[in-house]
Short mmCIF file of C-alpha atoms in Angstrom, two decimals:
data_model
loop_
_atom_site.label_atom_id
_atom_site.label_comp_id
_atom_site.label_asym_id
_atom_site.label_seq_id
_atom_site.Cartn_x
_atom_site.Cartn_y
_atom_site.Cartn_z
CA MET A 230 0.01 -0.01 0.00
CA THR A 231 1.31 3.47 -0.96
CA GLU A 232 1.79 5.83 1.99
CA LYS A 233 0.23 9.29 1.62
CA SER A 234 2.57 11.94 0.29
CA LEU A 235 4.05 13.91 3.25
CA SER A 236 1.78 11.84 5.46
CA GLU A 237 2.33 13.95 8.59
CA ILE A 238 0.59 16.96 6.93
CA ASN A 239 -1.58 15.25 4.33
CA ASN A 240 -5.27 16.26 4.64
CA SER A 241 -4.44 18.35 7.70
CA VAL A 242 -6.14 21.64 6.75
CA THR A 243 -9.91 21.89 6.64
CA VAL A 244 -11.38 24.03 3.82
CA PRO A 245 -14.93 25.42 3.34
CA SER A 246 -17.51 23.39 1.45
CA VAL A 247 -18.01 24.06 -2.22
CA TYR A 248 -21.56 25.10 -1.42
CA GLU A 249 -20.43 28.12 0.62
CA SER A 250 -20.32 31.37 -1.35
CA ALA A 251 -17.60 33.47 0.28
CA PHE A 252 -14.81 33.60 -2.34
CA TRP A 253 -12.19 35.20 -0.10
CA ARG A 254 -12.76 32.81 2.76
CA LYS A 255 -12.20 29.91 0.37
CA PHE A 256 -9.16 31.59 -1.21
CA LEU A 257 -7.53 32.13 2.18
CA ALA A 258 -8.22 28.54 3.18
CA TYR A 259 -6.54 27.20 0.07
CA SER A 260 -3.81 29.83 0.05
CA GLY A 261 -0.44 28.76 1.42
CA PRO A 262 0.98 25.98 -0.79
CA GLY A 263 1.52 28.67 -3.46
CA ALA A 264 3.82 30.59 -1.11
CA LEU A 265 5.95 27.49 -0.51
CA ILE A 266 6.03 26.89 -4.27
CA ALA A 267 6.93 30.51 -5.02
CA VAL A 268 9.97 30.28 -2.69
CA GLY A 269 11.68 28.07 -5.29
CA TYR A 270 11.24 30.90 -7.79
CA MET A 271 13.21 33.43 -5.70
CA ASP A 272 15.89 31.32 -3.94
CA PRO A 273 19.65 32.20 -3.95
CA GLY A 274 19.98 30.46 -7.36
CA ASN A 275 17.54 32.94 -8.86
CA TRP A 276 19.42 35.80 -7.17
CA LEU A 277 22.74 35.05 -8.82
CA THR A 278 21.36 34.27 -12.31
CA SER A 279 18.99 37.22 -12.35
CA ILE A 280 21.46 39.79 -10.97
CA MET A 281 24.21 38.55 -13.28
CA GLY A 282 21.74 38.79 -16.18
CA GLY A 283 21.13 42.47 -15.34
CA ILE A 284 24.84 43.24 -14.89
CA HIS A 285 25.88 41.69 -18.19
CA TYR A 286 22.88 42.21 -20.49
CA ARG A 287 20.95 45.03 -18.79
CA TYR A 288 17.18 44.37 -19.24
CA LEU A 289 17.47 41.83 -22.05
CA LEU A 290 16.71 38.80 -19.85
CA LEU A 291 13.58 40.23 -18.29
CA SER A 292 11.73 38.48 -21.12
CA VAL A 293 13.22 35.13 -19.98
CA ILE A 294 11.97 35.72 -16.43
CA LEU A 295 8.48 36.55 -17.75
CA MET A 296 8.36 33.48 -20.03
CA SER A 297 9.68 31.29 -17.21
CA ILE A 298 6.92 32.42 -14.83
CA LEU A 299 4.22 31.94 -17.49
CA VAL A 300 5.45 28.40 -18.12
CA ALA A 301 5.63 27.83 -14.37
CA MET A 302 1.99 28.89 -14.01
CA LEU A 303 0.92 26.24 -16.50
CA MET A 304 3.12 23.50 -15.04
CA GLN A 305 2.19 24.25 -11.42
CA TYR A 306 -1.50 24.20 -12.35
CA LEU A 307 -1.01 20.73 -13.89
CA ALA A 308 0.96 19.60 -10.86
CA ALA A 309 -1.70 20.75 -8.39
CA LYS A 310 -4.45 19.20 -10.49
CA LEU A 311 -2.68 15.84 -10.61
CA GLY A 312 -2.20 15.87 -6.85
CA VAL A 313 -5.78 16.88 -6.08
CA VAL A 314 -7.44 14.44 -8.47
CA THR A 315 -5.23 11.32 -8.03
CA GLN A 316 -4.13 11.93 -4.42
CA LEU A 317 -0.67 10.90 -5.53
CA ASP A 318 2.49 12.87 -6.16
CA LEU A 319 4.54 12.52 -9.39
CA ALA A 320 7.13 10.24 -7.80
CA GLN A 321 4.42 7.88 -6.63
CA ILE A 322 2.53 7.79 -9.90
CA ILE A 323 5.75 7.15 -11.87
CA ARG A 324 6.71 4.31 -9.57
CA GLN A 325 3.29 2.70 -9.96
CA HIS A 326 2.75 3.18 -13.69
CA VAL A 327 6.17 3.36 -15.42
CA ASN A 328 8.43 0.40 -16.16
CA ARG A 329 11.22 -0.15 -13.63
CA PRO A 330 14.32 0.86 -15.66
CA VAL A 331 12.70 4.19 -16.70
CA ALA A 332 11.43 4.81 -13.17
CA ILE A 333 14.93 4.25 -11.77
CA LEU A 334 16.41 6.70 -14.34
CA LEU A 335 13.84 9.32 -13.46
CA TRP A 336 14.41 8.75 -9.76
CA LEU A 337 18.21 9.25 -10.11
CA LEU A 338 17.72 12.39 -12.19
CA SER A 339 15.20 13.71 -9.64
CA GLU A 340 17.60 13.04 -6.74
CA LEU A 341 20.35 14.95 -8.57
CA ALA A 342 17.91 17.78 -9.17
CA MET A 343 17.01 17.81 -5.46
CA MET A 344 20.75 18.02 -4.62
CA ALA A 345 21.24 20.94 -7.05
CA THR A 346 18.21 22.68 -5.53
CA ASP A 347 19.33 22.23 -1.94
CA ILE A 348 22.91 23.27 -2.78
CA THR A 349 21.67 26.81 -3.56
CA SER A 350 19.95 27.19 -0.20
CA VAL A 351 22.91 25.78 1.73
CA VAL A 352 25.49 27.95 -0.04
CA GLY A 353 23.31 31.10 -0.07
CA SER A 354 22.56 30.87 3.64
CA ALA A 355 26.21 30.14 4.51
CA ILE A 356 27.44 33.14 2.50
CA ALA A 357 24.81 35.37 4.17
CA LEU A 358 26.00 34.25 7.62
CA THR A 359 29.58 35.07 6.59
CA LEU A 360 28.67 38.54 5.36
CA LEU A 361 26.50 39.39 8.38
CA PHE A 362 28.42 37.79 11.24
CA LYS A 363 31.89 37.08 9.79
CA VAL A 364 31.35 33.36 10.32
CA PRO A 365 33.94 31.30 8.37
CA LEU A 366 32.31 29.93 5.24
CA PHE A 367 32.86 26.29 6.15
CA ILE A 368 31.35 26.83 9.56
CA GLY A 369 28.41 28.60 7.93
CA ILE A 370 27.85 25.57 5.72
CA LEU A 371 27.81 23.27 8.77
CA ILE A 372 25.39 25.57 10.61
CA THR A 373 23.10 25.71 7.58
CA SER A 374 23.13 21.92 7.29
CA LEU A 375 21.49 21.72 10.73
CA ASP A 376 18.48 23.83 9.75
CA VAL A 377 16.61 20.64 8.92
CA LEU A 378 16.02 20.49 12.64
CA LEU A 379 14.24 23.82 12.38
CA LEU A 380 11.86 22.34 9.83
CA LEU A 381 11.13 19.38 12.03
CA ALA A 382 10.25 21.72 14.86
CA LEU A 383 8.09 24.03 12.69
CA LEU A 384 6.00 21.21 11.24
CA ARG A 385 4.96 20.19 14.77
CA PHE A 386 2.81 23.36 14.75
CA GLY A 387 1.16 22.49 11.44
CA ILE A 388 1.75 23.32 7.75
CA GLN A 389 -0.19 26.62 7.95
CA ARG A 390 2.29 28.04 10.48
CA VAL A 391 5.09 27.13 8.09
CA GLU A 392 3.21 28.74 5.23
CA ALA A 393 2.72 31.93 7.24
CA ILE A 394 6.42 32.14 8.14
CA VAL A 395 7.41 31.58 4.51
CA PHE A 396 5.02 34.33 3.35
CA ILE A 397 6.47 36.82 5.89
CA LEU A 398 10.00 36.09 4.68
CA ILE A 399 8.90 36.48 1.03
CA PHE A 400 7.32 39.83 1.90
CA ALA A 401 10.49 40.96 3.62
CA VAL A 402 12.68 40.01 0.63
CA GLY A 403 10.33 41.78 -1.78
CA LEU A 404 10.29 44.92 0.41
CA VAL A 405 14.12 45.05 0.52
CA PHE A 406 14.53 44.89 -3.22
CA ALA A 407 11.64 47.20 -3.99
CA TYR A 408 13.34 49.79 -1.78
CA GLU A 409 16.75 49.31 -3.36
CA VAL A 410 15.38 49.40 -6.92
CA ALA A 411 13.44 52.55 -6.11
CA LEU A 412 16.70 54.19 -5.00
CA ALA A 413 18.45 53.01 -8.19
CA GLN A 414 15.85 54.82 -10.38
CA PRO A 415 15.91 52.51 -13.46
CA GLN A 416 14.86 53.84 -16.87
CA LEU A 417 11.25 52.72 -17.23
CA GLY A 418 11.12 52.65 -21.06
CA ASP A 419 14.19 50.43 -21.45
CA LEU A 420 12.93 48.29 -18.58
CA LEU A 421 9.54 47.60 -20.23
CA ARG A 422 11.21 46.84 -23.60
CA GLY A 423 13.22 44.16 -21.78
CA TYR A 424 10.04 42.03 -21.42
CA CYS A 425 9.93 41.60 -25.24
CA PRO A 426 12.03 38.57 -26.36
CA GLN A 427 14.95 39.26 -28.76
CA ILE A 428 16.87 36.88 -31.05
CA SER A 429 20.15 37.68 -29.30
CA LEU A 430 18.96 35.47 -26.42
CA LEU A 431 20.12 32.45 -28.51
CA HIS A 432 23.77 33.55 -28.48
CA HIS A 433 25.91 31.21 -26.34
CA SER A 434 26.61 33.46 -23.31
CA GLN A 435 23.06 34.77 -23.20
CA LEU A 436 21.71 31.26 -23.63
CA VAL A 437 23.77 29.97 -20.70
CA LEU A 438 22.34 32.63 -18.39
CA SER A 439 18.85 32.28 -19.90
CA LEU A 440 18.77 28.54 -19.20
CA GLY A 441 20.21 29.21 -15.76
CA ILE A 442 17.28 31.55 -15.11
CA ILE A 443 14.80 28.99 -16.49
CA GLY A 444 16.30 26.23 -14.30
CA ALA A 445 16.39 28.54 -11.26
CA THR A 446 12.84 29.70 -11.89
CA ILE A 447 10.79 26.62 -12.79
CA MET A 448 12.90 23.96 -10.98
CA PRO A 449 11.89 20.31 -10.85
CA HIS A 450 11.53 20.29 -7.08
CA ASN A 451 8.65 22.83 -7.28
CA LEU A 452 6.66 20.44 -9.43
CA PHE A 453 7.17 17.54 -6.99
CA LEU A 454 6.34 19.79 -4.07
CA HIS A 455 3.08 21.08 -5.51
CA TYR A 456 1.63 17.60 -6.09
CA SER A 457 2.05 16.93 -2.40
CA LEU A 458 1.13 20.29 -0.93
CA SER A 459 -2.13 20.31 -2.91
CA GLN A 460 -3.11 17.28 -0.80
CA THR A 461 -2.76 19.12 2.54
CA ARG A 462 -6.27 20.53 2.22
CA ARG A 463 -9.02 18.25 3.51
CA PHE A 464 -12.26 18.04 1.51
CA ASP A 465 -14.66 15.39 0.19
CA HIS A 466 -12.76 13.62 -2.58
CA ASN A 467 -15.91 11.73 -3.60
CA ASP A 468 -17.69 14.97 -4.57
CA PRO A 469 -16.56 16.02 -8.10
CA ALA A 470 -17.74 19.60 -7.45
CA GLN A 471 -15.52 19.81 -4.38
CA VAL A 472 -12.56 18.36 -6.26
CA ALA A 473 -13.13 20.88 -9.07
CA GLU A 474 -13.14 23.73 -6.55
CA ALA A 475 -9.93 22.47 -4.96
CA VAL A 476 -8.29 22.47 -8.43
CA ARG A 477 -9.60 25.98 -9.10
CA PHE A 478 -8.43 27.55 -5.85
CA SER A 479 -5.07 25.71 -6.06
CA LYS A 480 -4.58 27.46 -9.41
CA TRP A 481 -5.53 30.83 -7.91
CA ASP A 482 -3.16 30.29 -4.98
CA SER A 483 -0.30 29.30 -7.26
CA ASN A 484 -0.75 32.06 -9.82
CA VAL A 485 -1.00 34.85 -7.21
CA HIS A 486 2.20 33.81 -5.55
CA LEU A 487 4.00 33.17 -8.86
CA PHE A 488 3.10 36.73 -9.85
CA VAL A 489 4.89 37.88 -6.68
CA ALA A 490 7.87 35.71 -7.71
CA LEU A 491 7.84 37.48 -11.11
CA ILE A 492 8.04 40.87 -9.42
CA ILE A 493 10.85 39.83 -7.08
CA ASN A 494 12.93 38.20 -9.83
CA SER A 495 12.40 41.22 -12.02
CA LEU A 496 13.54 43.47 -9.16
CA LEU A 497 16.74 41.41 -8.79
CA LEU A 498 17.60 41.77 -12.47
CA ILE A 499 16.59 45.42 -12.57
CA LEU A 500 18.82 46.14 -9.54
CA GLY A 501 21.81 44.51 -11.27
CA ALA A 502 21.07 46.45 -14.48
CA ALA A 503 20.35 49.86 -12.98
CA LEU A 504 23.34 49.94 -10.65
CA PHE A 505 26.07 47.84 -12.19
CA TYR A 506 25.51 47.46 -15.97
CA GLY A 507 28.56 48.76 -17.82
CA THR A 508 30.86 48.75 -14.79
CA GLN A 509 34.28 47.17 -15.25
CA ALA A 510 34.24 45.60 -11.81
CA ASN A 511 34.01 41.82 -11.48
CA LEU A 512 30.72 41.24 -9.67
CA SER A 513 30.24 37.52 -9.99
CA ALA A 514 29.81 36.60 -6.27
CA PHE A 515 27.40 37.51 -3.49
CA SER A 516 30.23 39.13 -1.50
CA ASP A 517 31.11 41.26 -4.56
CA LEU A 518 27.54 42.51 -4.69
CA TYR A 519 27.46 43.07 -0.93
CA HIS A 520 30.55 45.25 -1.01
CA ALA A 521 29.49 46.99 -4.26
CA LEU A 522 26.30 48.21 -2.63
CA GLN A 523 28.39 50.24 -0.16
CA ASN A 524 30.91 51.42 -2.75
CA PRO A 525 30.06 54.91 -4.17
CA HIS A 526 32.26 54.30 -7.24
CA LEU A 527 30.00 51.34 -8.21
CA ALA A 528 26.58 52.00 -6.68
CA GLY A 529 26.73 55.76 -6.95
CA LYS A 530 25.22 58.18 -4.41
CA ILE A 531 22.85 55.57 -2.96
CA ALA A 532 25.70 53.38 -1.75
CA SER A 533 25.69 52.65 1.99
CA PRO A 534 26.44 49.88 4.50
CA PHE A 535 22.74 49.86 5.31
CA LEU A 536 21.86 48.75 1.75
CA SER A 537 24.48 45.97 1.77
CA THR A 538 23.27 44.75 5.16
CA LEU A 539 19.64 44.62 3.86
CA PHE A 540 20.96 42.63 0.88
CA ALA A 541 22.63 40.07 3.17
CA ILE A 542 19.57 39.81 5.43
CA ALA A 543 17.34 39.19 2.42
CA LEU A 544 19.81 36.55 1.16
CA LEU A 545 19.64 34.75 4.53
CA ALA A 546 15.82 34.87 4.51
CA SER A 547 15.71 33.54 0.96
CA GLY A 548 18.12 30.72 1.79
CA GLN A 549 16.15 29.65 4.83
CA ASN A 550 12.91 29.71 2.84
CA ALA A 551 14.50 27.55 0.18
CA THR A 552 15.71 25.15 2.89
CA ILE A 553 12.13 24.43 3.95
CA THR A 554 10.89 23.68 0.43
CA GLY A 555 14.06 21.82 -0.64
CA THR A 556 13.94 19.45 2.32
CA LEU A 557 10.24 18.70 1.83
CA SER A 558 10.80 18.08 -1.87
CA GLY A 559 13.69 15.75 -1.19
CA GLN A 560 11.53 13.77 1.18
CA ILE A 561 8.73 13.55 -1.44
CA VAL A 562 11.15 12.21 -4.11
CA MET A 563 12.78 9.70 -1.82
CA GLU A 564 9.51 8.38 -0.38
CA GLY A 565 7.57 8.42 -3.66
CA PHE A 566 10.10 6.64 -5.80
CA THR A 567 11.40 4.13 -3.22
CA ASN A 568 8.40 3.75 -0.85
CA LEU A 569 10.97 3.53 2.01
CA LYS A 570 9.51 3.04 5.44
CA LEU A 571 11.85 5.09 7.62
CA PRO A 572 11.25 7.30 10.66
CA LEU A 573 10.40 10.86 9.61
CA TRP A 574 13.44 12.47 11.21
CA LEU A 575 15.75 9.97 9.48
CA ARG A 576 14.19 10.64 6.05
CA ARG A 577 14.81 14.35 6.44
CA VAL A 578 18.39 13.85 7.73
CA ILE A 579 19.21 11.65 4.75
CA THR A 580 17.66 14.17 2.38
CA ARG A 581 19.79 16.91 3.91
CA LEU A 582 22.96 14.87 3.80
CA LEU A 583 22.50 14.19 0.10
CA ALA A 584 22.60 17.95 -0.46
CA ILE A 585 25.37 18.93 2.01
CA ILE A 586 27.93 16.24 1.15
CA PRO A 587 28.71 17.56 -2.39
CA VAL A 588 29.18 21.09 -0.99
CA ILE A 589 31.52 19.88 1.74
CA LEU A 590 33.51 17.84 -0.77
CA LEU A 591 33.97 20.89 -3.00
CA VAL A 592 35.09 23.00 -0.06
CA ILE A 593 37.65 20.32 0.89
CA LEU A 594 38.90 20.08 -2.73
CA PHE A 595 38.99 23.77 -3.63
CA GLY A 596 39.04 25.45 -0.25
CA ALA A 597 36.40 27.63 1.36
CA LYS A 598 36.34 30.13 -1.54
CA GLU A 599 33.09 31.90 -2.23
CA GLY A 600 33.84 32.23 -5.94
CA VAL A 601 33.88 28.46 -6.31
CA LEU A 602 30.59 28.10 -4.45
CA ASP A 603 28.95 30.91 -6.44
CA GLN A 604 29.92 29.15 -9.67
CA LEU A 605 28.52 25.97 -8.23
CA ILE A 606 25.17 27.76 -7.77
CA VAL A 607 25.11 28.96 -11.40
CA TYR A 608 25.99 25.53 -12.83
CA SER A 609 23.51 23.81 -10.51
CA GLN A 610 20.79 26.02 -12.00
CA ILE A 611 21.83 25.05 -15.55
CA PHE A 612 21.66 21.41 -14.54
CA LEU A 613 18.15 22.01 -13.19
CA SER A 614 17.17 23.35 -16.64
CA ILE A 615 18.57 20.14 -18.21
CA ALA A 616 16.74 17.94 -15.69
CA LEU A 617 13.46 19.83 -15.96
CA PRO A 618 12.02 18.19 -19.09
CA PHE A 619 12.31 14.78 -17.35
CA SER A 620 9.68 16.04 -14.91
CA MET A 621 7.63 18.04 -17.39
CA PHE A 622 7.04 15.26 -19.94
CA PRO A 623 5.62 12.79 -17.36
CA LEU A 624 3.51 15.55 -15.81
CA VAL A 625 1.88 16.43 -19.17
CA TYR A 626 1.44 12.74 -20.03
CA PHE A 627 -0.32 11.73 -16.82
CA THR A 628 -2.62 14.79 -16.76
CA SER A 629 -3.64 14.08 -20.39
CA LYS A 630 -4.90 10.55 -19.72
CA THR A 631 -8.50 9.94 -18.57
CA ARG A 632 -7.53 6.75 -16.72
CA TYR A 633 -5.62 8.86 -14.23
CA MET A 634 -7.56 12.15 -14.32
CA THR A 635 -11.17 11.14 -15.25
CA THR A 636 -13.03 12.77 -18.13
CA ARG A 637 -13.83 15.87 -16.13
CA PHE A 638 -10.28 16.77 -15.13
CA VAL A 639 -8.18 15.51 -18.08
CA ASN A 640 -6.26 18.23 -19.95
CA GLN A 641 -7.86 19.98 -22.84
CA LYS A 642 -6.10 19.15 -26.09
CA TRP A 643 -4.51 22.57 -26.42
CA VAL A 644 -3.10 22.32 -22.89
CA THR A 645 -1.49 18.96 -23.68
CA VAL A 646 -0.04 20.24 -26.98
CA LEU A 647 1.27 23.39 -25.32
CA GLY A 648 2.79 21.40 -22.47
CA TYR A 649 4.60 19.00 -24.81
CA LEU A 650 5.71 21.92 -27.00
CA ILE A 651 7.21 23.81 -24.02
CA ALA A 652 9.04 20.72 -22.78
CA SER A 653 10.31 20.00 -26.30
CA VAL A 654 11.58 23.55 -26.85
CA LEU A 655 13.36 23.49 -23.50
CA THR A 656 14.96 20.16 -24.43
CA ILE A 657 16.14 21.58 -27.77
CA LEU A 658 17.67 24.60 -26.05
CA ASN A 659 19.38 22.37 -23.55
CA VAL A 660 20.86 20.27 -26.36
CA GLN A 661 21.95 23.50 -28.10
CA LEU A 662 23.64 24.63 -24.92
CA ILE A 663 25.50 21.33 -24.49
CA LEU A 664 26.66 21.39 -28.16
CA SER A 665 27.72 25.02 -27.91
CA VAL A 666 29.98 24.18 -24.94
CA PHE A 667 31.96 21.85 -27.19
CA VAL A 668 31.96 24.29 -30.10
CA ASN A 669 33.09 27.19 -27.91
#
């Protein structure tokens, strides 16, 4: 028998009946999973790729952020729908309905994606601790690796408390960057034109950062997480009208929070473009950006230690948010694909170790150098882009079949075609990137 996904919080939140008419009461009851999902769209991996995009290409890559969020809205809707209707997450449904060799391959790729995801939160939080409290980077990594204990403690108070904490941290991060961008006074006309895609995006260097942004934005772990979080709401699964409403409000919840993610990612890129585009300084690391924000020669008249401290605080908040979602996603993948029966604390510790060991090995091999770890973040995001279609194709497939979704909830034809098209285009771009590495 398959254990419920994230069994300790599955069906733990009561929602109003479909026959009640208060829209906002229903929206608030279903709202929360979207905040946890949106965290993955503004984690330290997004920071580095988005800010670097602004520094190197000004507003050009704003169109990539916009397209990534629009794709994410479609994919997260399908993920929530699959979770609500089937009461399974993607890992579970693959294990049950895909032949064993393919399932093992998808499991291994998913585990690597979970590692890449968690690496960004570990490294980002550790660097923030170093910038704020002068903690040695290696010590910061070890401290960050223990924050899985924080998640275990938080979940004892229920998933809604965790959702509330995450939302507060998201709001704080957004406020910091809205303030800093307002001080930077970007040119509005050039900024708006950046949301229109241009052919130069296909050039090698732009493509590398574009795929890094796509991987950092959509991220496989967000898809796995949404299947499971959509099942935290308790309602009558035997009532098709109630199921339809759960799907509807899950989509509302997801889209609202993803719009917030669009704003924050845009602010990150705009900050990099408005303050540092055209500068000759090498700003490829978080510490470089931290010091640049207090350097009048780089940040101009708005430079101050206060701005750089806000930047580091927001980085720490973002890293801790990503820790919560990354650990939950790792648990979903491990449990769903393997159906392991282990104590909850042990599952989460194993999940955390899978992420922390590669970072520690790199620190041992190359030393506790931030530049190495920042590059690790960028390349981990590119790997996420490469791994993403291996989650997207199964998602579109399962949601397009009536034997899993029933006639009422199966994808419309255009949704299936669009989903396959997006996954195919991303695969082609990934192949182009891999080939261009050898050519260049």
